PDB file of C-alpha atoms in Angstrom:
ATOM      1  CA  MET A   1     -25.982   4.102  23.277  1.00  0.00           C
ATOM      2  CA  HIS A   2     -25.671   4.856  19.549  1.00  0.00           C
ATOM      3  CA  SER A   3     -27.922   2.348  17.806  1.00  0.00           C
ATOM      4  CA  ASP A   4     -25.679   2.316  14.734  1.00  0.00           C
ATOM      5  CA  LEU A   5     -22.845   1.038  16.919  1.00  0.00           C
ATOM      6  CA  LEU A   6     -24.783  -2.157  17.613  1.00  0.00           C
ATOM      7  CA  ARG A   7     -25.507  -2.499  13.904  1.00  0.00           C
ATOM      8  CA  LEU A   8     -21.791  -2.176  13.060  1.00  0.00           C
ATOM      9  CA  ILE A   9     -20.897  -4.769  15.699  1.00  0.00           C
ATOM     10  CA  ASP A  10     -23.369  -7.146  14.095  1.00  0.00           C
ATOM     11  CA  GLU A  11     -21.915  -6.459  10.639  1.00  0.00           C
ATOM     12  CA  VAL A  12     -18.512  -7.609  11.831  1.00  0.00           C
ATOM     13  CA  ARG A  13     -20.081 -10.674  13.461  1.00  0.00           C
ATOM     14  CA  ALA A  14     -21.971 -11.452  10.255  1.00  0.00           C
ATOM     15  CA  ASN A  15     -18.685 -11.480   8.332  1.00  0.00           C
ATOM     16  CA  LYS A  16     -17.498 -14.105  10.824  1.00  0.00           C
ATOM     17  CA  LYS A  17     -20.697 -16.102  10.193  1.00  0.00           C
ATOM     18  CA  GLN A  18     -21.895 -15.323  13.717  1.00  0.00           C
ATOM     19  CA  PRO A  19     -25.469 -14.362  14.676  1.00  0.00           C
ATOM     20  CA  PRO A  20     -26.320 -10.825  15.836  1.00  0.00           C
ATOM     21  CA  ALA A  21     -25.097 -10.168  19.389  1.00  0.00           C
ATOM     22  CA  SER A  22     -27.807 -10.340  22.046  1.00  0.00           C
ATOM     23  CA  GLY A  23     -27.966  -8.532  25.379  1.00  0.00           C
ATOM     24  CA  VAL A  24     -25.167  -6.077  24.558  1.00  0.00           C
ATOM     25  CA  THR A  25     -24.731  -3.380  27.237  1.00  0.00           C
ATOM     26  CA  ARG A  26     -22.152  -0.673  27.801  1.00  0.00           C
ATOM     27  CA  ALA A  27     -20.248  -3.117  30.000  1.00  0.00           C
ATOM     28  CA  THR A  28     -19.991  -5.826  27.329  1.00  0.00           C
ATOM     29  CA  ARG A  29     -16.347  -6.653  26.662  1.00  0.00           C
ATOM     30  CA  LEU A  30     -15.326  -6.643  22.989  1.00  0.00           C
ATOM     31  CA  ARG A  31     -12.752  -9.419  23.143  1.00  0.00           C
ATOM     32  CA  GLU A  32     -13.961 -11.733  25.878  1.00  0.00           C
ATOM     33  CA  GLU A  33     -17.742 -11.493  25.413  1.00  0.00           C
ATOM     34  CA  LEU A  34     -18.196 -10.588  21.735  1.00  0.00           C
ATOM     35  CA  GLY A  35     -15.253 -12.766  20.712  1.00  0.00           C
ATOM     36  CA  PHE A  36     -13.589 -10.076  18.608  1.00  0.00           C
ATOM     37  CA  ALA A  37      -9.979 -10.850  17.711  1.00  0.00           C
ATOM     38  CA  SER A  38      -7.515  -8.102  16.736  1.00  0.00           C
ATOM     39  CA  LEU A  39      -8.417  -8.264  13.017  1.00  0.00           C
ATOM     40  CA  ASP A  40     -12.138  -8.046  13.878  1.00  0.00           C
ATOM     41  CA  LEU A  41     -11.462  -4.970  15.997  1.00  0.00           C
ATOM     42  CA  ALA A  42      -9.568  -3.430  13.071  1.00  0.00           C
ATOM     43  CA  GLU A  43     -12.629  -4.052  10.873  1.00  0.00           C
ATOM     44  CA  LEU A  44     -14.944  -2.567  13.507  1.00  0.00           C
ATOM     45  CA  THR A  45     -12.663   0.484  13.744  1.00  0.00           C
ATOM     46  CA  VAL A  46     -12.918   1.237  10.052  1.00  0.00           C
ATOM     47  CA  ARG A  47     -16.697   0.685  10.029  1.00  0.00           C
ATOM     48  CA  ILE A  48     -17.026   3.160  12.916  1.00  0.00           C
ATOM     49  CA  GLU A  49     -14.735   5.622  11.142  1.00  0.00           C
ATOM     50  CA  GLU A  50     -16.841   5.468   7.990  1.00  0.00           C
ATOM     51  CA  ARG A  51     -20.099   5.988   9.936  1.00  0.00           C
ATOM     52  CA  PHE A  52     -19.002   8.450  12.630  1.00  0.00           C
ATOM     53  CA  GLY A  53     -15.728   9.931  11.303  1.00  0.00           C
ATOM     54  CA  VAL A  54     -13.670   8.952  14.333  1.00  0.00           C
ATOM     55  CA  ASP A  55     -10.770   6.496  14.655  1.00  0.00           C
ATOM     56  CA  VAL A  56     -11.676   4.910  18.006  1.00  0.00           C
ATOM     57  CA  PHE A  57      -8.400   3.027  18.414  1.00  0.00           C
ATOM     58  CA  ALA A  58      -6.145   5.953  17.440  1.00  0.00           C
ATOM     59  CA  ASP A  59      -5.265   6.778  21.047  1.00  0.00           C
ATOM     60  CA  GLY A  60      -5.040   3.393  22.710  1.00  0.00           C
ATOM     61  CA  LEU A  61      -6.873   0.165  23.379  1.00  0.00           C
ATOM     62  CA  VAL A  62     -10.589   0.008  24.008  1.00  0.00           C
ATOM     63  CA  GLN A  63     -12.090  -2.780  26.122  1.00  0.00           C
ATOM     64  CA  THR A  64     -15.854  -2.297  26.268  1.00  0.00           C
ATOM     65  CA  VAL A  65     -18.781  -1.262  24.090  1.00  0.00           C
ATOM     66  CA  GLY A  66     -19.364   1.694  26.439  1.00  0.00           C
ATOM     67  CA  GLU A  67     -15.860   3.027  25.821  1.00  0.00           C
ATOM     68  CA  LEU A  68     -16.496   2.934  22.075  1.00  0.00           C
ATOM     69  CA  ASP A  69     -19.821   4.696  22.594  1.00  0.00           C
ATOM     70  CA  ASP A  70     -18.161   7.447  24.656  1.00  0.00           C
ATOM     71  CA  LYS A  71     -15.501   8.065  22.008  1.00  0.00           C
ATOM     72  CA  ILE A  72     -18.173   8.382  19.319  1.00  0.00           C
ATOM     73  CA  THR A  73     -20.125  10.821  21.508  1.00  0.00           C
ATOM     74  CA  ARG A  74     -17.028  12.923  22.239  1.00  0.00           C
ATOM     75  CA  ALA A  75     -16.083  13.056  18.541  1.00  0.00           C
ATOM     76  CA  GLY A  76     -19.602  14.217  17.681  1.00  0.00           C
ATOM     77  CA  LYS A  77     -19.321  17.161  20.086  1.00  0.00           C
ATOM     78  CA  LYS A  78     -16.065  18.494  18.641  1.00  0.00           C
TER      79      LYS A  78
ATOM     80  CA  MET B   1     -14.681  -8.060 -12.875  1.00  0.00           C
ATOM     81  CA  SER B   2     -13.106  -4.645 -13.107  1.00  0.00           C
ATOM     82  CA  LYS B   3     -10.716  -3.639 -10.377  1.00  0.00           C
ATOM     83  CA  ASN B   4      -9.597  -0.300  -8.957  1.00  0.00           C
ATOM     84  CA  ILE B   5      -5.815  -0.183  -8.675  1.00  0.00           C
ATOM     85  CA  LEU B   6      -3.857   2.504  -6.838  1.00  0.00           C
ATOM     86  CA  ILE B   7      -0.397   3.096  -8.338  1.00  0.00           C
ATOM     87  CA  THR B   8       2.199   5.581  -7.089  1.00  0.00           C
ATOM     88  CA  GLY B   9       4.820   7.205  -9.282  1.00  0.00           C
ATOM     89  CA  VAL B  10       2.806   7.076 -12.509  1.00  0.00           C
ATOM     90  CA  SER B  11       4.337  10.097 -14.250  1.00  0.00           C
ATOM     91  CA  GLN B  12       7.122   8.183 -16.023  1.00  0.00           C
ATOM     92  CA  GLY B  13       9.248   5.071 -16.250  1.00  0.00           C
ATOM     93  CA  LEU B  14       8.100   1.886 -14.553  1.00  0.00           C
ATOM     94  CA  GLY B  15       5.012   3.442 -12.926  1.00  0.00           C
ATOM     95  CA  LEU B  16       3.765   4.604 -16.306  1.00  0.00           C
ATOM     96  CA  ALA B  17       4.414   1.136 -17.769  1.00  0.00           C
ATOM     97  CA  ILE B  18       2.453  -0.448 -14.896  1.00  0.00           C
ATOM     98  CA  ALA B  19      -0.438   1.995 -15.375  1.00  0.00           C
ATOM     99  CA  ARG B  20      -0.513   1.152 -19.071  1.00  0.00           C
ATOM    100  CA  ALA B  21      -0.511  -2.600 -18.356  1.00  0.00           C
ATOM    101  CA  VAL B  22      -3.247  -2.296 -15.703  1.00  0.00           C
ATOM    102  CA  LEU B  23      -5.450  -0.354 -18.140  1.00  0.00           C
ATOM    103  CA  ALA B  24      -4.760  -2.959 -20.829  1.00  0.00           C
ATOM    104  CA  ALA B  25      -5.972  -5.616 -18.373  1.00  0.00           C
ATOM    105  CA  GLY B  26      -9.296  -3.768 -18.306  1.00  0.00           C
ATOM    106  CA  TRP B  27      -8.938  -2.364 -14.800  1.00  0.00           C
ATOM    107  CA  ASN B  28      -9.125   1.223 -13.539  1.00  0.00           C
ATOM    108  CA  VAL B  29      -6.030   3.165 -12.463  1.00  0.00           C
ATOM    109  CA  HIS B  30      -5.890   5.604  -9.558  1.00  0.00           C
ATOM    110  CA  GLY B  31      -2.515   7.189 -10.193  1.00  0.00           C
ATOM    111  CA  VAL B  32      -0.479   9.369  -7.876  1.00  0.00           C
ATOM    112  CA  SER B  33       2.678  11.380  -8.467  1.00  0.00           C
ATOM    113  CA  ARG B  34       3.977  14.863  -7.851  1.00  0.00           C
ATOM    114  CA  ARG B  35       2.796  16.178 -11.198  1.00  0.00           C
ATOM    115  CA  LEU B  36       0.648  15.042 -14.087  1.00  0.00           C
ATOM    116  CA  SER B  37       2.982  14.106 -16.954  1.00  0.00           C
ATOM    117  CA  ALA B  38       2.069  14.462 -20.617  1.00  0.00           C
ATOM    118  CA  GLU B  39       2.384  10.672 -20.919  1.00  0.00           C
ATOM    119  CA  PHE B  40      -0.131   9.909 -18.147  1.00  0.00           C
ATOM    120  CA  ALA B  41      -2.473  12.621 -19.467  1.00  0.00           C
ATOM    121  CA  ALA B  42      -2.362  10.822 -22.826  1.00  0.00           C
ATOM    122  CA  LEU B  43      -3.303   7.563 -21.071  1.00  0.00           C
ATOM    123  CA  GLN B  44      -6.246   9.381 -19.489  1.00  0.00           C
ATOM    124  CA  ARG B  45      -7.438  10.591 -22.885  1.00  0.00           C
ATOM    125  CA  GLY B  46      -7.130   7.109 -24.337  1.00  0.00           C
ATOM    126  CA  HIS B  47      -9.087   5.468 -21.490  1.00  0.00           C
ATOM    127  CA  ALA B  48     -11.972   7.800 -20.740  1.00  0.00           C
ATOM    128  CA  GLY B  49     -13.052   7.647 -17.101  1.00  0.00           C
ATOM    129  CA  ARG B  50     -10.669   4.802 -16.204  1.00  0.00           C
ATOM    130  CA  ALA B  51      -7.389   6.600 -15.442  1.00  0.00           C
ATOM    131  CA  HIS B  52      -7.726   8.904 -12.455  1.00  0.00           C
ATOM    132  CA  PHE B  53      -4.944  11.158 -11.201  1.00  0.00           C
ATOM    133  CA  HIS B  54      -4.109  12.940  -7.968  1.00  0.00           C
ATOM    134  CA  ALA B  55      -1.043  15.150  -7.515  1.00  0.00           C
ATOM    135  CA  PHE B  56       0.708  14.507  -4.217  1.00  0.00           C
ATOM    136  CA  ASP B  57       4.302  14.733  -3.010  1.00  0.00           C
ATOM    137  CA  LEU B  58       4.944  11.369  -1.344  1.00  0.00           C
ATOM    138  CA  GLY B  59       7.590  12.963   0.844  1.00  0.00           C
ATOM    139  CA  ARG B  60       4.799  14.607   2.863  1.00  0.00           C
ATOM    140  CA  VAL B  61       4.222  11.772   5.310  1.00  0.00           C
ATOM    141  CA  ASP B  62       2.068  13.803   7.694  1.00  0.00           C
ATOM    142  CA  ALA B  63      -0.329  14.824   4.916  1.00  0.00           C
ATOM    143  CA  VAL B  64      -1.032  11.308   3.583  1.00  0.00           C
ATOM    144  CA  LYS B  65      -4.407  10.975   5.269  1.00  0.00           C
ATOM    145  CA  ALA B  66      -5.786  14.487   4.779  1.00  0.00           C
ATOM    146  CA  GLU B  67      -4.381  15.317   1.360  1.00  0.00           C
ATOM    147  CA  LEU B  68      -4.077  11.971  -0.395  1.00  0.00           C
ATOM    148  CA  CYS B  69      -6.344   9.316   1.107  1.00  0.00           C
ATOM    149  CA  GLU B  70      -9.398  11.365   2.101  1.00  0.00           C
ATOM    150  CA  PRO B  71      -9.780  13.395  -1.120  1.00  0.00           C
ATOM    151  CA  PHE B  72      -8.623  10.744  -3.627  1.00  0.00           C
ATOM    152  CA  LEU B  73      -9.338   7.389  -2.004  1.00  0.00           C
ATOM    153  CA  PRO B  74     -12.555   7.761   0.002  1.00  0.00           C
ATOM    154  CA  LEU B  75     -13.509   4.801   2.190  1.00  0.00           C
ATOM    155  CA  ALA B  76     -16.501   4.206  -0.063  1.00  0.00           C
ATOM    156  CA  LEU B  77     -14.216   3.388  -3.014  1.00  0.00           C
ATOM    157  CA  PRO B  78     -13.620  -0.359  -3.287  1.00  0.00           C
ATOM    158  CA  LEU B  79      -9.879  -0.737  -3.826  1.00  0.00           C
ATOM    159  CA  HIS B  80      -8.605  -4.050  -5.190  1.00  0.00           C
ATOM    160  CA  GLY B  81      -4.915  -3.365  -5.489  1.00  0.00           C
ATOM    161  CA  PHE B  82      -2.087  -1.083  -4.441  1.00  0.00           C
ATOM    162  CA  VAL B  83       1.176  -0.879  -6.378  1.00  0.00           C
ATOM    163  CA  ASN B  84       3.841   0.873  -4.325  1.00  0.00           C
ATOM    164  CA  ASN B  85       6.137   1.941  -7.130  1.00  0.00           C
ATOM    165  CA  ALA B  86       7.269   5.521  -6.416  1.00  0.00           C
ATOM    166  CA  ALA B  87      10.759   5.826  -5.006  1.00  0.00           C
ATOM    167  CA  VAL B  88      13.704   8.156  -4.898  1.00  0.00           C
ATOM    168  CA  ALA B  89      17.341   7.079  -4.968  1.00  0.00           C
ATOM    169  CA  TYR B  90      19.947   8.745  -2.829  1.00  0.00           C
ATOM    170  CA  ASP B  91      23.192   7.178  -4.016  1.00  0.00           C
ATOM    171  CA  ASP B  92      26.492   7.726  -2.260  1.00  0.00           C
ATOM    172  CA  LEU B  93      29.226   5.963  -0.384  1.00  0.00           C
ATOM    173  CA  VAL B  94      28.327   5.035   3.170  1.00  0.00           C
ATOM    174  CA  ALA B  95      31.308   7.111   4.286  1.00  0.00           C
ATOM    175  CA  ASN B  96      29.507  10.209   2.932  1.00  0.00           C
ATOM    176  CA  LEU B  97      26.081   9.407   4.406  1.00  0.00           C
ATOM    177  CA  ASP B  98      23.978  12.507   5.030  1.00  0.00           C
ATOM    178  CA  ALA B  99      21.201  12.170   7.621  1.00  0.00           C
ATOM    179  CA  ALA B 100      18.804  14.689   6.049  1.00  0.00           C
ATOM    180  CA  ARG B 101      18.965  13.053   2.623  1.00  0.00           C
ATOM    181  CA  LEU B 102      18.590   9.606   4.193  1.00  0.00           C
ATOM    182  CA  ARG B 103      15.504  10.729   6.114  1.00  0.00           C
ATOM    183  CA  ALA B 104      13.946  12.307   3.001  1.00  0.00           C
ATOM    184  CA  MET B 105      14.462   9.049   1.059  1.00  0.00           C
ATOM    185  CA  TYR B 106      12.929   6.946   3.844  1.00  0.00           C
ATOM    186  CA  GLU B 107       9.865   9.193   3.899  1.00  0.00           C
ATOM    187  CA  VAL B 108       9.158   8.613   0.198  1.00  0.00           C
ATOM    188  CA  ASN B 109      10.307   5.003  -0.098  1.00  0.00           C
ATOM    189  CA  VAL B 110       9.171   3.556   3.240  1.00  0.00           C
ATOM    190  CA  PHE B 111       7.064   5.705   5.598  1.00  0.00           C
ATOM    191  CA  THR B 112       4.494   7.008   3.113  1.00  0.00           C
ATOM    192  CA  PRO B 113       4.002   3.582   1.448  1.00  0.00           C
ATOM    193  CA  MET B 114       3.428   2.051   4.902  1.00  0.00           C
ATOM    194  CA  LEU B 115       0.788   4.674   5.715  1.00  0.00           C
ATOM    195  CA  ILE B 116      -0.894   4.191   2.347  1.00  0.00           C
ATOM    196  CA  THR B 117      -0.888   0.432   2.996  1.00  0.00           C
ATOM    197  CA  LYS B 118      -2.697   1.088   6.294  1.00  0.00           C
ATOM    198  CA  HIS B 119      -5.377   3.037   4.463  1.00  0.00           C
ATOM    199  CA  VAL B 120      -5.644   0.480   1.652  1.00  0.00           C
ATOM    200  CA  ILE B 121      -6.098  -2.417   4.102  1.00  0.00           C
ATOM    201  CA  ARG B 122      -8.791  -0.474   5.953  1.00  0.00           C
ATOM    202  CA  GLN B 123     -10.639   0.071   2.687  1.00  0.00           C
ATOM    203  CA  MET B 124     -10.337  -3.599   1.811  1.00  0.00           C
ATOM    204  CA  LEU B 125     -11.713  -4.525   5.246  1.00  0.00           C
ATOM    205  CA  LEU B 126     -14.669  -2.184   4.894  1.00  0.00           C
ATOM    206  CA  LYS B 127     -15.570  -3.422   1.427  1.00  0.00           C
ATOM    207  CA  GLN B 128     -14.639  -7.056   2.155  1.00  0.00           C
ATOM    208  CA  VAL B 129     -12.197  -7.058  -0.758  1.00  0.00           C
ATOM    209  CA  ALA B 130      -9.533  -9.771  -0.952  1.00  0.00           C
ATOM    210  CA  GLY B 131      -7.083  -7.289  -2.444  1.00  0.00           C
ATOM    211  CA  SER B 132      -3.493  -7.452  -3.593  1.00  0.00           C
ATOM    212  CA  ILE B 133      -0.593  -5.234  -2.511  1.00  0.00           C
ATOM    213  CA  VAL B 134       2.552  -5.156  -4.646  1.00  0.00           C
ATOM    214  CA  HIS B 135       5.739  -3.377  -3.619  1.00  0.00           C
ATOM    215  CA  ILE B 136       8.414  -2.685  -6.214  1.00  0.00           C
ATOM    216  CA  SER B 137      11.707  -3.739  -4.668  1.00  0.00           C
ATOM    217  CA  SER B 138      15.175  -3.783  -6.140  1.00  0.00           C
ATOM    218  CA  ILE B 139      17.831  -6.344  -6.917  1.00  0.00           C
ATOM    219  CA  SER B 140      20.194  -4.135  -4.938  1.00  0.00           C
ATOM    220  CA  VAL B 141      18.630  -5.645  -1.771  1.00  0.00           C
ATOM    221  CA  HIS B 142      19.973  -9.075  -2.708  1.00  0.00           C
ATOM    222  CA  THR B 143      23.190  -8.269  -4.552  1.00  0.00           C
ATOM    223  CA  GLY B 144      25.500  -5.574  -3.234  1.00  0.00           C
ATOM    224  CA  TYR B 145      26.266  -2.537  -5.382  1.00  0.00           C
ATOM    225  CA  LYS B 146      28.725   0.184  -4.483  1.00  0.00           C
ATOM    226  CA  GLY B 147      26.888   3.413  -3.653  1.00  0.00           C
ATOM    227  CA  LEU B 148      23.476   1.808  -3.189  1.00  0.00           C
ATOM    228  CA  ALA B 149      23.640   0.770   0.472  1.00  0.00           C
ATOM    229  CA  MET B 150      21.208   3.428   1.670  1.00  0.00           C
ATOM    230  CA  TYR B 151      18.771   2.989  -1.227  1.00  0.00           C
ATOM    231  CA  ALA B 152      18.876  -0.807  -0.921  1.00  0.00           C
ATOM    232  CA  SER B 153      18.084  -0.538   2.782  1.00  0.00           C
ATOM    233  CA  THR B 154      14.760   1.209   2.003  1.00  0.00           C
ATOM    234  CA  LYS B 155      13.751  -1.589  -0.357  1.00  0.00           C
ATOM    235  CA  GLY B 156      14.844  -4.225   2.155  1.00  0.00           C
ATOM    236  CA  ALA B 157      12.540  -2.551   4.673  1.00  0.00           C
ATOM    237  CA  LEU B 158       9.648  -2.895   2.215  1.00  0.00           C
ATOM    238  CA  GLU B 159      10.373  -6.589   1.652  1.00  0.00           C
ATOM    239  CA  ALA B 160      10.221  -7.205   5.406  1.00  0.00           C
ATOM    240  CA  PHE B 161       7.051  -5.110   5.700  1.00  0.00           C
ATOM    241  CA  SER B 162       5.425  -7.031   2.859  1.00  0.00           C
ATOM    242  CA  LYS B 163       6.213 -10.420   4.382  1.00  0.00           C
ATOM    243  CA  SER B 164       4.516  -9.636   7.692  1.00  0.00           C
ATOM    244  CA  THR B 165       1.636  -7.810   6.011  1.00  0.00           C
ATOM    245  CA  ALA B 166       0.970 -11.040   4.101  1.00  0.00           C
ATOM    246  CA  ARG B 167       1.037 -13.060   7.302  1.00  0.00           C
ATOM    247  CA  GLU B 168      -1.121 -10.584   9.245  1.00  0.00           C
ATOM    248  CA  TRP B 169      -3.920 -10.178   6.683  1.00  0.00           C
ATOM    249  CA  GLY B 170      -3.871 -13.525   4.901  1.00  0.00           C
ATOM    250  CA  GLU B 171      -6.895 -14.780   6.789  1.00  0.00           C
ATOM    251  CA  ARG B 172      -8.908 -11.949   5.206  1.00  0.00           C
ATOM    252  CA  GLY B 173      -7.649 -12.946   1.765  1.00  0.00           C
ATOM    253  CA  ILE B 174      -5.472  -9.835   1.438  1.00  0.00           C
ATOM    254  CA  ARG B 175      -2.164 -10.633  -0.288  1.00  0.00           C
ATOM    255  CA  SER B 176       1.157  -8.791  -0.277  1.00  0.00           C
ATOM    256  CA  ASN B 177       4.141  -9.463  -2.541  1.00  0.00           C
ATOM    257  CA  CYS B 178       7.275  -7.761  -3.830  1.00  0.00           C
ATOM    258  CA  VAL B 179       8.523  -7.630  -7.384  1.00  0.00           C
ATOM    259  CA  VAL B 180      12.300  -7.461  -7.190  1.00  0.00           C
ATOM    260  CA  ALA B 181      13.236  -5.483 -10.267  1.00  0.00           C
ATOM    261  CA  GLY B 182      16.668  -5.499 -11.855  1.00  0.00           C
ATOM    262  CA  PHE B 183      18.310  -2.392 -13.283  1.00  0.00           C
ATOM    263  CA  MET B 184      16.099  -0.718 -15.844  1.00  0.00           C
ATOM    264  CA  ASP B 185      16.996   2.074 -18.246  1.00  0.00           C
ATOM    265  CA  THR B 186      14.705   4.595 -16.541  1.00  0.00           C
ATOM    266  CA  ALA B 187      15.241   8.066 -15.126  1.00  0.00           C
ATOM    267  CA  MET B 188      16.201   6.559 -11.780  1.00  0.00           C
ATOM    268  CA  SER B 189      19.368   5.027 -13.235  1.00  0.00           C
ATOM    269  CA  ALA B 190      20.070   7.942 -15.615  1.00  0.00           C
ATOM    270  CA  GLY B 191      23.082   8.969 -13.540  1.00  0.00           C
ATOM    271  CA  LEU B 192      24.994   5.792 -14.429  1.00  0.00           C
ATOM    272  CA  THR B 193      27.773   5.924 -17.027  1.00  0.00           C
ATOM    273  CA  ALA B 194      27.764   3.594 -20.036  1.00  0.00           C
ATOM    274  CA  GLU B 195      30.616   1.691 -18.405  1.00  0.00           C
ATOM    275  CA  GLN B 196      28.672   1.254 -15.156  1.00  0.00           C
ATOM    276  CA  ARG B 197      25.642   0.030 -17.103  1.00  0.00           C
ATOM    277  CA  GLU B 198      27.743  -2.471 -19.006  1.00  0.00           C
ATOM    278  CA  LYS B 199      29.181  -3.773 -15.747  1.00  0.00           C
ATOM    279  CA  ILE B 200      25.707  -4.217 -14.259  1.00  0.00           C
ATOM    280  CA  HIS B 201      24.414  -5.970 -17.375  1.00  0.00           C
ATOM    281  CA  ARG B 202      27.356  -8.393 -17.290  1.00  0.00           C
ATOM    282  CA  ARG B 203      26.175  -9.517 -13.879  1.00  0.00           C
ATOM    283  CA  THR B 204      22.925 -10.870 -15.388  1.00  0.00           C
ATOM    284  CA  ALA B 205      22.232 -14.117 -17.235  1.00  0.00           C
ATOM    285  CA  LEU B 206      20.477 -12.251 -20.053  1.00  0.00           C
ATOM    286  CA  GLN B 207      23.305  -9.664 -20.255  1.00  0.00           C
ATOM    287  CA  ARG B 208      20.892  -6.785 -20.633  1.00  0.00           C
ATOM    288  CA  ALA B 209      18.795  -4.268 -18.750  1.00  0.00           C
ATOM    289  CA  THR B 210      15.522  -5.385 -17.175  1.00  0.00           C
ATOM    290  CA  SER B 211      12.494  -4.508 -19.292  1.00  0.00           C
ATOM    291  CA  PRO B 212       9.939  -2.277 -17.521  1.00  0.00           C
ATOM    292  CA  ASP B 213       7.196  -4.027 -19.506  1.00  0.00           C
ATOM    293  CA  SER B 214       8.258  -7.394 -18.078  1.00  0.00           C
ATOM    294  CA  VAL B 215       8.147  -5.966 -14.549  1.00  0.00           C
ATOM    295  CA  ALA B 216       4.734  -4.403 -15.286  1.00  0.00           C
ATOM    296  CA  ALA B 217       3.342  -7.701 -16.632  1.00  0.00           C
ATOM    297  CA  THR B 218       4.465  -9.455 -13.438  1.00  0.00           C
ATOM    298  CA  VAL B 219       2.760  -6.792 -11.335  1.00  0.00           C
ATOM    299  CA  VAL B 220      -0.469  -7.273 -13.301  1.00  0.00           C
ATOM    300  CA  HIS B 221      -0.245 -11.013 -12.704  1.00  0.00           C
ATOM    301  CA  LEU B 222       0.156 -10.489  -8.938  1.00  0.00           C
ATOM    302  CA  LEU B 223      -2.826  -8.116  -8.900  1.00  0.00           C
ATOM    303  CA  GLY B 224      -5.020 -10.611 -10.702  1.00  0.00           C
ATOM    304  CA  ASP B 225      -7.042 -13.590  -9.580  1.00  0.00           C
ATOM    305  CA  GLY B 226      -4.535 -15.937 -11.223  1.00  0.00           C
ATOM    306  CA  ALA B 227      -2.171 -15.107  -8.372  1.00  0.00           C
ATOM    307  CA  ALA B 228      -4.778 -15.897  -5.692  1.00  0.00           C
ATOM    308  CA  SER B 229      -2.410 -18.351  -3.977  1.00  0.00           C
ATOM    309  CA  ILE B 230       0.720 -16.170  -4.150  1.00  0.00           C
ATOM    310  CA  THR B 231       1.485 -14.091  -1.075  1.00  0.00           C
ATOM    311  CA  GLY B 232       4.460 -13.149   1.068  1.00  0.00           C
ATOM    312  CA  GLN B 233       6.789 -13.695  -1.896  1.00  0.00           C
ATOM    313  CA  ASN B 234       9.577 -11.827  -3.629  1.00  0.00           C
ATOM    314  CA  LEU B 235       9.386 -12.361  -7.398  1.00  0.00           C
ATOM    315  CA  PHE B 236      12.639 -11.576  -9.214  1.00  0.00           C
ATOM    316  CA  VAL B 237      12.297  -9.847 -12.581  1.00  0.00           C
ATOM    317  CA  ASP B 238      15.922  -8.908 -13.100  1.00  0.00           C
ATOM    318  CA  SER B 239      17.354 -10.471 -16.275  1.00  0.00           C
ATOM    319  CA  GLY B 240      18.669 -13.253 -14.063  1.00  0.00           C
ATOM    320  CA  THR B 241      21.194 -11.488 -11.851  1.00  0.00           C
ATOM    321  CA  ILE B 242      24.031 -13.856 -11.045  1.00  0.00           C
TER     322      ILE B 242
END
């Protein structure tokens, strides 16, 4: 998994006054487990776009950390 | 604190007046219009390094990201305000409505401003800026005028867009308001006859055209911290249309 992805997730959590996420795996669910609401996901999207140059929500909803990771990997190979 | 303010339609008229007022407030202007006018170039000379310009045709909806936002408004730029001022007016009777001209007007007046708003909100999210979005609307939305049905509908769309933008992003401190401007003596209303102007002025309490400087001062207020509790509103600056 891209280590910067975990850092960006923690940045969004920090803005919500939440501690860094622990035990995040590819299966971790963004909404249910990390507690990200729609506005938090929008913030995460733009942080990922700035770091990796890809809009991860441009082509539909994403549920897990692993799906985000895959989209970043695919964008990097283009 | 200095602010970076994006303003569309800065070449002349109201947009130029807003740019001038924003610079006078001590903030930086990021101006967009089809071409650099002599008037805006003079503002640039008078405010070294504070009045930036990017030429872009706002009718090119599909190029907003690649040719406007990415080169001129990089994500790294903290943006504190967006003034959606640029607009075109397609005036005619509804009975003569032409689909191509209607579509072209919607692209400039509605679609492109919505896409720019998307980009602006993303920048505000990234930089954690509690920014202010101001759309310039028109009194024609609220008072009917013969020949302005199509134009008024574009501004009505912006008022609705602004209201829900305010609701959606309020919890991040991002505000969105409309300034509902009355008829001004600018290029946009140059096609009116003296008689038509007189008729419009008689429909206002002040019996005169709306001053662009008054509209610009209201925009500056909405952009500033003094308006921190104002969002989702339509502020009428229209000589008191009755």
